[in-house]
Coordinates of C-alpha atoms in Angstrom, one line a residue:
M18 CA -12.6 28.5 0.5
A19 CA -12.4 25.6 2.9
H20 CA -10.1 23.5 0.7
R21 CA -7.5 26.4 0.7
H22 CA -7.0 26.2 4.5
K23 CA -3.2 26.4 4.8
S24 CA -2.8 23.6 7.4
E25 CA -5.5 21.2 6.3
C26 CA -6.6 19.2 3.2
Q27 CA -10.4 19.5 2.6
P28 CA -12.9 18.4 0.0
I29 CA -14.8 20.5 -2.5
H30 CA -18.5 21.0 -1.8
T31 CA -19.9 23.0 -4.7
I32 CA -19.5 23.2 -8.5
Q33 CA -18.5 26.9 -8.2
D34 CA -15.6 26.0 -5.9
L35 CA -14.5 23.2 -8.2
L36 CA -14.4 25.5 -11.3
K37 CA -12.3 28.1 -9.3
F38 CA -9.9 25.6 -7.8
D39 CA -7.0 26.3 -10.1
R40 CA -7.1 30.0 -9.4
G41 CA -5.9 29.6 -5.9
T42 CA -2.8 28.2 -4.3
V43 CA -2.7 24.7 -2.8
S44 CA -0.1 25.2 0.0
W45 CA 0.9 21.6 0.1
R46 CA 1.2 20.8 -3.7
N47 CA 5.0 20.9 -3.5
L48 CA 5.0 18.4 -0.6
V49 CA 3.5 15.5 -2.6
L50 CA 5.9 12.7 -3.3
P51 CA 6.1 11.0 -6.7
V52 CA 5.0 7.4 -7.0
T53 CA 8.0 5.2 -6.1
P54 CA 8.7 2.6 -8.9
R55 CA 8.1 -1.0 -7.9
S56 CA 9.1 -4.4 -9.3
R57 CA 6.9 -6.4 -11.6
S58 CA 4.4 -8.7 -10.0
R59 CA 5.0 -12.1 -8.5
Y60 CA 2.7 -14.6 -6.9
L61 CA 4.4 -16.0 -3.8
G62 CA 1.7 -18.6 -3.0
E63 CA 0.9 -20.2 0.4
R64 CA 4.5 -19.9 1.7
Y65 CA 4.7 -16.2 1.0
Q66 CA 6.6 -15.5 4.3
Q67 CA 9.6 -17.7 3.5
I68 CA 12.3 -17.7 0.9
D69 CA 13.5 -20.9 -0.7
F70 CA 17.2 -20.3 -1.4
N71 CA 17.5 -23.6 -3.2
S72 CA 15.1 -22.8 -6.0
G73 CA 15.3 -20.3 -8.8
I74 CA 13.5 -17.0 -8.9
I75 CA 9.7 -16.9 -8.8
D76 CA 8.5 -15.8 -12.2
F77 CA 7.5 -12.2 -12.7
V78 CA 4.1 -11.6 -14.2
D79 CA 3.1 -8.8 -16.5
D80 CA 1.0 -6.4 -14.3
R81 CA -1.6 -6.1 -17.1
T82 CA -2.3 -9.8 -17.2
R83 CA -3.3 -10.5 -13.6
P84 CA -6.2 -9.3 -11.3
Q85 CA -5.9 -5.8 -10.0
V86 CA -6.6 -4.7 -6.4
L87 CA -8.3 -1.4 -5.6
L88 CA -8.5 -0.4 -2.0
C89 CA -11.3 2.0 -1.3
H90 CA -10.7 3.8 2.0
D91 CA -14.0 4.9 3.6
F92 CA -13.3 5.6 7.3
K93 CA -15.9 7.4 9.4
G94 CA -16.3 10.1 6.7
N95 CA -12.5 10.7 6.4
Y96 CA -10.7 14.0 6.7
L97 CA -9.8 13.1 10.3
A98 CA -6.3 13.3 11.7
D99 CA -5.0 12.6 8.2
R100 CA -6.3 16.0 7.0
F101 CA -3.5 17.9 8.7
I102 CA -0.7 18.7 6.3
N103 CA 2.0 18.4 9.0
G104 CA 0.3 15.7 11.0
T105 CA -0.5 16.0 14.7
T106 CA 1.7 16.0 17.8
G107 CA 0.7 15.8 21.5
E108 CA -2.7 14.2 20.6
Q109 CA -4.0 10.8 19.9
W110 CA -1.5 8.6 18.0
V111 CA -3.6 5.5 17.7
D112 CA -5.9 5.5 14.7
Y113 CA -6.4 3.5 11.6
R114 CA -3.2 3.0 9.5
F115 CA -2.9 1.0 6.3
Y116 CA 0.5 -0.6 5.6
N117 CA 0.1 -3.7 3.4
W118 CA 0.8 -1.8 0.2
A119 CA 2.6 -4.6 -1.7
A120 CA -0.6 -6.1 -2.9
I121 CA -2.4 -2.9 -3.8
D122 CA -2.5 -1.3 -7.2
V123 CA -4.9 1.7 -6.7
F124 CA -5.9 3.4 -3.4
C125 CA -9.1 5.4 -3.5
Y126 CA -9.7 8.1 -0.9
F127 CA -13.5 8.1 -0.3
S128 CA -16.0 10.3 1.5
H129 CA -19.6 11.5 0.9
N130 CA -18.5 15.0 0.0
F131 CA -19.1 16.2 -3.6
V132 CA -15.4 16.1 -4.6
T133 CA -13.1 14.1 -2.3
I134 CA -9.5 15.2 -2.7
P135 CA -7.0 12.7 -1.2
T136 CA -5.2 14.1 1.8
L137 CA -1.5 14.8 1.6
Q138 CA -0.8 12.2 4.3
W139 CA -2.5 9.4 2.4
L140 CA -1.0 10.6 -0.9
N141 CA 2.5 10.4 0.4
C142 CA 1.9 7.2 2.3
A143 CA 0.6 5.4 -0.9
H144 CA 3.1 7.0 -3.3
K145 CA 6.1 6.2 -1.1
N146 CA 5.0 2.6 -1.3
G147 CA 4.5 2.7 -5.1
V148 CA 0.7 2.9 -5.2
R149 CA -1.4 5.2 -7.4
V150 CA -4.2 7.2 -5.7
I151 CA -7.6 8.4 -7.0
G152 CA -10.1 10.7 -5.5
T153 CA -13.9 10.5 -5.5
L154 CA -16.7 12.4 -7.3
I155 CA -19.9 11.5 -5.6
I156 CA -23.5 12.6 -6.3
E157 CA -26.2 11.1 -4.0
G158 CA -29.9 11.7 -3.4
G159 CA -29.2 14.6 -1.1
N160 CA -27.3 16.6 -3.7
S161 CA -28.9 15.2 -6.9
G162 CA -29.2 18.7 -8.3
L163 CA -25.5 18.8 -8.9
L164 CA -25.8 16.1 -11.6
K165 CA -28.4 18.1 -13.5
D166 CA -26.3 21.2 -13.1
I167 CA -23.2 19.5 -14.5
L168 CA -25.2 18.2 -17.5
Q169 CA -26.9 21.4 -18.4
S170 CA -24.9 21.6 -21.6
E171 CA -21.9 20.0 -23.4
E172 CA -19.9 23.1 -22.8
F173 CA -20.5 23.1 -19.1
Y174 CA -19.9 19.4 -18.4
R175 CA -16.6 19.8 -20.3
K176 CA -15.7 22.7 -17.9
V177 CA -16.4 20.4 -15.0
A178 CA -14.4 17.6 -16.4
D179 CA -11.5 19.9 -17.2
A180 CA -11.6 21.2 -13.6
L181 CA -11.5 17.7 -12.2
V182 CA -8.4 17.0 -14.3
Q183 CA -6.8 20.2 -13.0
V184 CA -7.6 19.2 -9.4
A185 CA -5.9 15.9 -9.9
K186 CA -2.9 17.5 -11.6
I187 CA -2.5 20.2 -9.0
C188 CA -2.8 17.8 -6.1
Q189 CA -0.8 15.1 -8.0
F190 CA -3.1 12.1 -7.7
E191 CA -4.0 9.7 -10.5
G192 CA -7.7 9.8 -11.3
W193 CA -11.2 9.5 -10.0
L194 CA -13.9 7.1 -8.8
L195 CA -17.2 8.3 -10.2
N196 CA -20.0 7.4 -7.8
I197 CA -23.3 8.5 -9.2
E198 CA -26.0 7.2 -6.9
T199 CA -29.1 9.2 -7.9
T200 CA -31.7 9.0 -10.7
L201 CA -31.5 10.9 -13.9
D202 CA -33.9 11.6 -16.8
G203 CA -33.3 9.1 -19.5
D204 CA -32.7 11.7 -22.2
K205 CA -29.7 13.0 -20.2
I206 CA -27.9 9.6 -20.0
P207 CA -26.1 10.0 -23.4
M208 CA -24.7 13.3 -22.1
L209 CA -23.6 11.6 -18.8
K210 CA -21.7 8.9 -20.8
D211 CA -20.1 11.6 -22.9
F212 CA -19.0 13.4 -19.7
V213 CA -17.4 10.2 -18.4
A214 CA -15.7 9.6 -21.8
Y215 CA -14.4 13.2 -22.0
L216 CA -13.1 13.1 -18.4
T217 CA -11.3 9.8 -19.2
K218 CA -9.8 11.1 -22.4
K219 CA -8.5 14.4 -20.8
S220 CA -7.1 12.5 -17.8
H221 CA -5.2 10.2 -20.0
E222 CA -3.8 13.1 -22.0
Q223 CA -2.6 15.1 -19.0
I224 CA -2.0 12.7 -16.2
P225 CA 0.4 9.7 -16.7
D226 CA -1.1 6.3 -15.6
S227 CA -4.4 7.9 -14.7
Q228 CA -7.5 5.9 -14.2
I229 CA -11.2 6.7 -14.1
I230 CA -13.4 4.1 -12.4
W231 CA -17.2 4.0 -12.7
Y232 CA -19.3 2.7 -9.7
D233 CA -22.2 0.4 -10.5
A234 CA -25.4 2.3 -9.4
I235 CA -27.3 4.3 -12.0
T236 CA -28.4 2.4 -15.2
E237 CA -28.6 3.4 -18.8
K238 CA -32.3 4.2 -18.3
G239 CA -31.5 6.7 -15.5
L240 CA -32.7 4.4 -12.7
L241 CA -30.9 3.9 -9.4
N242 CA -30.6 0.2 -9.6
W243 CA -27.4 -1.6 -8.6
Q244 CA -26.7 -4.4 -11.1
N245 CA -24.0 -6.3 -9.3
E246 CA -22.8 -7.4 -12.7
L247 CA -21.7 -6.0 -16.0
N248 CA -24.6 -6.1 -18.4
A249 CA -26.5 -4.0 -21.0
Q250 CA -27.7 -1.7 -18.2
N251 CA -24.3 -0.3 -17.4
Q252 CA -22.0 -1.3 -20.3
G253 CA -22.1 2.2 -21.8
F254 CA -20.4 3.7 -18.7
F255 CA -17.9 0.9 -18.6
A256 CA -17.1 1.5 -22.3
A257 CA -16.5 5.2 -21.6
C258 CA -13.9 4.8 -18.9
D259 CA -11.1 2.5 -17.5
G260 CA -13.1 0.2 -15.3
I261 CA -16.2 -0.6 -13.3
F262 CA -16.6 -1.1 -9.6
L263 CA -19.4 -3.6 -9.2
N264 CA -21.8 -3.3 -6.2
Y265 CA -21.4 -5.7 -3.3
T266 CA -24.5 -8.0 -3.6
W267 CA -23.3 -10.2 -6.4
N268 CA -23.4 -14.0 -6.4
R269 CA -21.7 -16.7 -8.4
Q270 CA -24.4 -16.7 -11.1
L271 CA -23.9 -12.9 -11.6
L272 CA -20.1 -13.4 -11.9
E273 CA -20.6 -16.1 -14.5
R274 CA -23.0 -13.8 -16.4
T275 CA -20.4 -11.1 -16.3
E276 CA -17.8 -13.4 -17.6
N277 CA -20.1 -14.3 -20.5
F278 CA -20.9 -10.7 -21.2
I279 CA -17.2 -9.7 -21.2
A280 CA -16.3 -12.5 -23.5
N281 CA -19.0 -11.4 -26.0
Y282 CA -18.6 -7.6 -25.9
F283 CA -15.3 -6.7 -24.2
P284 CA -13.0 -9.7 -24.6
Q285 CA -9.9 -7.7 -23.8
R286 CA -11.2 -6.0 -20.7
K287 CA -12.0 -8.6 -18.1
L288 CA -9.5 -7.2 -15.6
D289 CA -11.2 -3.8 -15.8
V290 CA -14.1 -5.3 -13.9
Y291 CA -13.5 -4.7 -10.1
V292 CA -15.8 -6.9 -8.0
G293 CA -16.8 -5.1 -4.9
I294 CA -16.3 -6.5 -1.4
D295 CA -17.5 -4.5 1.6
V296 CA -15.4 -5.5 4.6
F297 CA -18.3 -4.6 6.9
G298 CA -20.3 -7.4 5.3
R299 CA -22.9 -5.8 3.0
G300 CA -24.0 -8.4 0.6
Q301 CA -21.3 -11.0 1.2
K302 CA -19.4 -12.8 3.9
A303 CA -16.8 -10.4 5.1
K304 CA -15.0 -9.2 8.2
L305 CA -12.7 -12.1 9.1
D306 CA -14.4 -14.2 6.4
T307 CA -13.5 -11.7 3.7
N308 CA -10.9 -14.3 2.5
Q309 CA -13.7 -16.6 1.5
T310 CA -15.4 -14.0 -0.6
L311 CA -12.1 -12.9 -2.1
G312 CA -11.4 -16.5 -3.1
I313 CA -14.6 -16.6 -5.1
V314 CA -13.6 -13.5 -7.0
M315 CA -10.2 -14.9 -7.7
E316 CA -11.7 -18.1 -9.0
H317 CA -13.3 -16.0 -11.8
K318 CA -10.1 -14.0 -12.3
F319 CA -11.7 -10.6 -12.0
S320 CA -10.1 -7.6 -10.3
V321 CA -11.3 -6.7 -6.8
A322 CA -12.3 -3.5 -5.0
I323 CA -12.0 -3.9 -1.3
F324 CA -14.2 -1.3 0.4
A325 CA -13.8 0.0 4.0
P326 CA -10.7 -1.9 5.2
G327 CA -10.9 0.4 8.3
W328 CA -13.3 -2.1 9.7
T329 CA -10.3 -3.6 11.5
F330 CA -10.2 -0.4 13.6
E331 CA -13.8 0.8 13.7
S332 CA -15.1 -2.6 14.8
L333 CA -12.9 -2.4 17.9
E334 CA -13.7 1.1 19.1
E335 CA -16.6 0.3 21.3
S336 CA -14.7 -2.5 23.1
M337 CA -11.7 -0.3 23.5
R338 CA -13.9 2.3 25.3
R339 CA -15.7 -0.3 27.3
D340 CA -12.5 -1.9 28.5
Q341 CA -11.0 1.5 29.1
L342 CA -7.8 0.6 27.3
D343 CA -4.8 2.9 27.2
P344 CA -3.4 3.9 23.8
D345 CA -0.8 1.1 23.9
A346 CA -3.4 -1.5 24.5
C347 CA -5.7 0.0 21.8
N348 CA -2.9 -0.1 19.3
V349 CA -2.0 -3.7 20.1
R350 CA -5.7 -4.7 19.7
F351 CA -6.0 -3.0 16.3
L352 CA -2.7 -4.4 15.0
K353 CA -3.6 -7.9 16.1
L354 CA -6.9 -7.8 14.2
N355 CA -5.5 -6.0 11.2
D356 CA -2.6 -8.3 10.7
R357 CA -4.8 -11.3 11.1
F358 CA -7.2 -9.9 8.5
W359 CA -4.5 -9.3 5.9
N360 CA -2.7 -12.6 6.4
L361 CA -6.0 -14.4 5.6
L362 CA -6.1 -12.6 2.3
W363 CA -2.5 -12.6 1.2
R364 CA -2.3 -16.0 -0.5
Y365 CA -4.7 -14.7 -3.2
F366 CA -2.6 -11.6 -4.1
F367 CA 0.2 -10.9 -6.5
V368 CA 2.8 -8.6 -4.9
R369 CA 5.3 -6.0 -5.9
G370 CA 8.4 -4.9 -4.0
P371 CA 11.1 -2.3 -4.2
E372 CA 13.3 -1.9 -7.2
Q373 CA 14.8 1.6 -7.0
L374 CA 18.2 2.3 -5.5
P375 CA 19.2 3.7 -3.2
F376 CA 16.6 2.1 -0.9
Y377 CA 15.9 3.0 2.7
T378 CA 13.3 2.1 5.2
S379 CA 12.8 2.2 9.0
F380 CA 9.4 0.4 8.7
C381 CA 7.7 3.1 10.6
L382 CA 3.9 2.9 10.3
G383 CA 3.3 6.7 10.4
S384 CA 2.5 7.2 14.1
G385 CA 3.9 6.6 17.6
K386 CA 4.1 7.6 21.2
L387 CA 7.6 8.8 20.4
R388 CA 9.3 9.9 17.1
K389 CA 13.0 9.6 16.9
R390 CA 15.6 10.5 14.3
L391 CA 18.6 8.3 14.6
G392 CA 17.9 7.9 18.3
K393 CA 17.2 11.6 19.1
L394 CA 13.7 12.4 20.4
K395 CA 11.8 14.7 18.0
D396 CA 8.1 14.4 19.0
Q397 CA 5.7 12.7 21.4
S398 CA 2.3 11.2 20.7
W399 CA 2.3 11.9 16.9
F400 CA 0.4 10.9 13.8
N401 CA 1.5 11.6 10.3
L402 CA 1.1 9.0 7.6
S403 CA 3.5 10.9 5.4
R404 CA 6.3 9.6 7.6
Q405 CA 5.4 5.9 7.0
G406 CA 8.3 4.0 5.7
F407 CA 8.4 1.5 2.8
Q408 CA 6.7 -1.6 4.2
P409 CA 7.6 -5.4 3.8
T410 CA 6.2 -7.4 0.9
V411 CA 4.4 -9.7 3.3
P412 CA 2.0 -8.9 6.2
Y413 CA 3.2 -8.6 9.7
T414 CA 2.3 -11.4 12.2
P415 CA 0.4 -10.5 15.4
P416 CA 2.6 -10.8 18.5
K417 CA 2.3 -14.2 20.1
E418 CA 1.4 -12.9 23.6
F419 CA -1.6 -11.1 22.0
D420 CA -2.7 -13.8 19.7
R421 CA -3.3 -17.1 21.5
D422 CA -4.8 -18.7 18.4
H423 CA -1.5 -18.3 16.5
H424 CA 0.4 -21.6 16.5
G425 CA 2.8 -21.3 13.6
P426 CA 6.3 -19.6 13.5
N427 CA 6.4 -15.9 14.0
Y428 CA 7.6 -13.6 11.3
W429 CA 7.5 -9.8 11.4
T430 CA 5.5 -7.9 14.0
H431 CA 5.6 -4.4 15.3
S432 CA 7.4 -2.6 18.1
F433 CA 6.3 0.9 19.3
D434 CA 8.5 0.8 22.4
T435 CA 11.8 1.1 20.6
A436 CA 12.7 2.7 17.3
L437 CA 15.8 4.1 15.9
D438 CA 14.2 6.2 13.2
G439 CA 10.5 7.1 13.3
G440 CA 7.8 5.8 15.7
S441 CA 8.0 2.0 15.2
C442 CA 10.2 -0.7 13.8
L443 CA 10.1 -4.5 13.2
K444 CA 10.2 -7.0 16.0
L445 CA 10.9 -10.7 15.8
Q446 CA 10.0 -13.4 18.4
E447 CA 11.2 -16.9 17.7
P448 CA 11.3 -16.3 14.0
H449 CA 11.3 -18.9 11.3
P450 CA 14.6 -19.1 9.5
D451 CA 14.8 -17.2 6.2
C452 CA 11.9 -14.9 6.9
R453 CA 11.1 -12.9 3.8
L454 CA 11.3 -9.1 4.1
F455 CA 10.9 -8.1 0.5
A456 CA 10.3 -9.6 -2.9
C457 CA 12.5 -7.1 -4.6
N458 CA 14.1 -6.6 -7.9
F459 CA 17.2 -4.4 -7.4
P460 CA 19.5 -4.3 -10.4
C461 CA 23.0 -5.1 -9.3
A462 CA 25.2 -4.2 -12.2
G463 CA 27.8 -2.8 -9.8
D464 CA 28.7 -3.2 -6.2
L465 CA 26.1 -3.4 -3.5
V466 CA 26.5 -1.7 -0.1
V467 CA 24.1 -2.9 2.6
A468 CA 23.8 -1.3 6.1
Y469 CA 21.4 -2.2 8.9
A470 CA 20.8 -1.6 12.5
F471 CA 19.3 -3.8 15.2
Q472 CA 18.6 -4.0 18.9
R473 CA 18.6 -7.3 20.7
S474 CA 17.3 -8.3 24.1
N475 CA 19.7 -11.3 24.5
E476 CA 23.4 -11.3 23.9
N477 CA 23.2 -14.9 22.5
V478 CA 21.3 -13.7 19.5
D479 CA 23.0 -13.0 16.2
V480 CA 21.4 -11.3 13.2
E481 CA 22.3 -11.7 9.5
L482 CA 20.6 -10.3 6.4
L483 CA 20.2 -12.7 3.5
L484 CA 19.9 -11.7 -0.1
K485 CA 18.9 -14.0 -2.9
A486 CA 20.4 -12.9 -6.1
Y487 CA 19.6 -14.3 -9.5
S488 CA 21.5 -14.2 -12.8
I489 CA 19.4 -14.0 -15.9
R490 CA 22.4 -14.8 -18.0
Y491 CA 23.3 -18.0 -16.2
H492 CA 19.8 -18.9 -14.8
D493 CA 21.4 -19.4 -11.4
S494 CA 20.6 -18.0 -7.9
L495 CA 23.0 -17.1 -5.2
K496 CA 22.5 -16.8 -1.5
V497 CA 24.4 -13.8 0.0
V498 CA 25.0 -13.7 3.8
C499 CA 25.5 -10.2 5.2
G500 CA 26.7 -10.2 8.8
S501 CA 29.8 -9.9 10.9
E502 CA 33.2 -11.4 10.0
Q503 CA 32.2 -14.4 12.1
C504 CA 28.9 -15.0 10.3
H505 CA 28.2 -18.5 9.2
V506 CA 28.2 -19.7 5.6
S507 CA 27.5 -23.2 4.6
D508 CA 29.5 -25.3 2.2
R509 CA 27.0 -24.9 -0.6
N510 CA 28.5 -23.7 -3.8
N511 CA 25.7 -21.1 -4.3
E512 CA 26.3 -19.4 -1.0
M513 CA 28.8 -16.6 -0.3
K514 CA 29.7 -14.2 2.5
A515 CA 29.6 -10.5 2.0
L516 CA 32.6 -8.4 2.9
P517 CA 32.3 -6.1 6.0
L518 CA 33.8 -2.7 5.5
D519 CA 36.1 -0.9 8.0
S520 CA 36.4 2.8 8.8
K521 CA 39.0 3.4 6.1
D522 CA 36.6 2.2 3.4
F523 CA 34.0 4.8 4.4
E524 CA 36.3 7.6 3.2
V525 CA 36.3 6.0 -0.2
L526 CA 32.6 5.5 -0.1
S527 CA 32.2 9.2 0.8
D528 CA 34.4 10.2 -2.2
L529 CA 32.2 8.1 -4.4
K530 CA 29.1 9.8 -3.0
V531 CA 27.6 6.6 -1.7
E532 CA 24.9 7.7 0.8
L533 CA 24.6 5.3 3.7
K534 CA 22.2 7.3 5.9
L535 CA 23.3 5.4 9.0
P536 CA 26.2 7.0 10.9
A537 CA 29.6 5.3 10.9
M538 CA 29.5 4.4 14.6
A539 CA 29.1 1.1 16.5
S540 CA 25.8 1.9 18.3
I541 CA 23.1 4.4 19.2
N542 CA 21.0 4.0 22.3
E543 CA 21.5 0.2 22.4
W544 CA 20.9 -0.1 18.6
E545 CA 23.9 -1.9 17.0
I546 CA 24.8 -0.6 13.6
S547 CA 26.3 -2.6 10.8
P548 CA 27.3 0.5 8.8
G549 CA 28.5 -1.2 5.6
I550 CA 28.8 -4.6 4.0
L551 CA 30.1 -4.8 0.4
I552 CA 28.8 -7.3 -2.1
F553 CA 30.6 -7.9 -5.4
I554 CA 27.8 -9.0 -7.7
N555 CA 26.6 -8.7 -11.2
M556 CA 23.0 -9.9 -10.9
F557 CA 19.9 -8.5 -9.4
T558 CA 18.5 -9.2 -5.9
A559 CA 15.2 -11.1 -6.0
D560 CA 14.5 -11.5 -2.4
L561 CA 15.6 -10.2 1.0
A562 CA 15.4 -12.2 4.2
I563 CA 16.8 -12.2 7.7
L564 CA 18.3 -15.1 9.5
S565 CA 18.8 -15.2 13.3
K566 CA 21.0 -17.5 15.2
L567 CA 19.1 -18.3 18.4
S568 CA 20.1 -19.4 21.8
P569 CA 17.6 -21.8 23.4
I570 CA 16.3 -19.0 25.5
C571 CA 13.1 -17.3 24.4
F572 CA 13.9 -13.8 23.3
S573 CA 12.7 -10.8 21.3
Y574 CA 14.6 -8.1 19.5
S575 CA 14.0 -5.2 17.1
V576 CA 15.4 -4.6 13.7
D577 CA 15.7 -1.4 11.7
L578 CA 17.2 -1.7 8.2
L579 CA 18.8 0.4 5.5
F580 CA 19.9 -0.6 2.0
V581 CA 22.1 1.4 -0.4
I582 CA 23.6 0.3 -3.7
S583 CA 26.7 1.9 -5.3
N584 CA 26.9 1.4 -9.1
C585 CA 30.6 2.0 -9.1
S586 CA 33.7 -0.1 -8.8
F587 CA 35.1 -0.2 -5.3
N588 CA 38.3 -1.6 -4.0
P589 CA 38.2 -2.0 -0.2
H590 CA 41.3 -1.6 1.9

């Protein structure tokens, strides 16, 4: 069977293969990472890239009370380089990568195959960044007989639904998008709705936090007639599952009608309506105007389904070939457009950051011309999204030399030329002070140990990590400066300097089983290592930023970071 291939992830093409799926062995099932816990949601507003250390914490929002974001990944049919369980080496390393996970609630892996199983690379990439993943069941005109076969009897559709649940359990993803784009005899519609309801019920029973989403195409009369709204023609399917993905050719009037319909018939389920936006531009302004369309959806406070974000890569391929760009130049052109695209959208989103300790990231995007492990070369020209690190809570900024239209301060951008761990790292060029890295929520009931590494191109540059901690008990925030012994701290009473550790302290840390992950040495291949800074604190960290002390000279440098917390009492030497 194709989907059993030992080195690849593949879709399922027939009902027979679907029903037999649990009889075989999925070689990669034990390689799937669990979903990393994330903080509750916060809305960072227009100034999402900066931390205000003088104010209190930005309020958390219950995730169930704000619009959800579903990202539907349709990229050239999918099952490309991402299908390989162990990734690729010695081949093309520049391809589409998604890394703005902080705003995403659900990631859907989409193809036009009958049953689309998310690949291991995308599963791990999303799960590592705290995002649930769903696969796709699709029946279109070319395989419409599959729908009739599924609905031949109640007993049989239940077998199919049970098999879909087993596929999700075995491959460890969290549900399905149901995309039925074919006609059906009207007398079979009640059975189709029962199939959807049964699949939803069984998924909830067997898969925690699972979700079944219905795509707006077939009507309750069995016609293929996209409604672009929630109404009497598709409400039965909506009622049977967890949400509906509206087609893309809606307008303000249809959104208003959907609001009225929801208020009258499903008053508690407005956020279960996902308004579709096709980034390629079907039905709405999109591409680099997607932010305008997203703004309309957010005005109505619906959830959103962003379809085909890979436009930021696909739309450039012809020009890349025409201009005969080398891989580095192709990568830069993609990152420039991709980062610009997501920065335009970010002010509309609620975001979630890391909250689980210990926490580590190298910010690797999951590919590179080189792959290093603590400075040692491991691979060349590699692609494996499973190796992507936890990404910042805000989008990267395009490098200034490649974005002449960018006039504001630069925040985070990418470097594929130097990395300590992985294939890429963060790069700063003339950054704004107090650049936000993460909107996090680390509990700090005990002592906090922070370690980080950086490489600078100018000796007159100094680097300090800043943590904003907040006490719920005292309703007060604290700015913690992590740097060398000479690092600057102002006279403000809510600012403190962390305590650098020395070599003797590491023996104690080792006895306490505090895992630092960075070696206890001064440098590796021009990367300077700050192997341990101790913070005595009884709060939680709400934000993490970086501050650089600059010389007047224009410079750039790279930053690779690691964070570890010890929940134990520690007395440094």
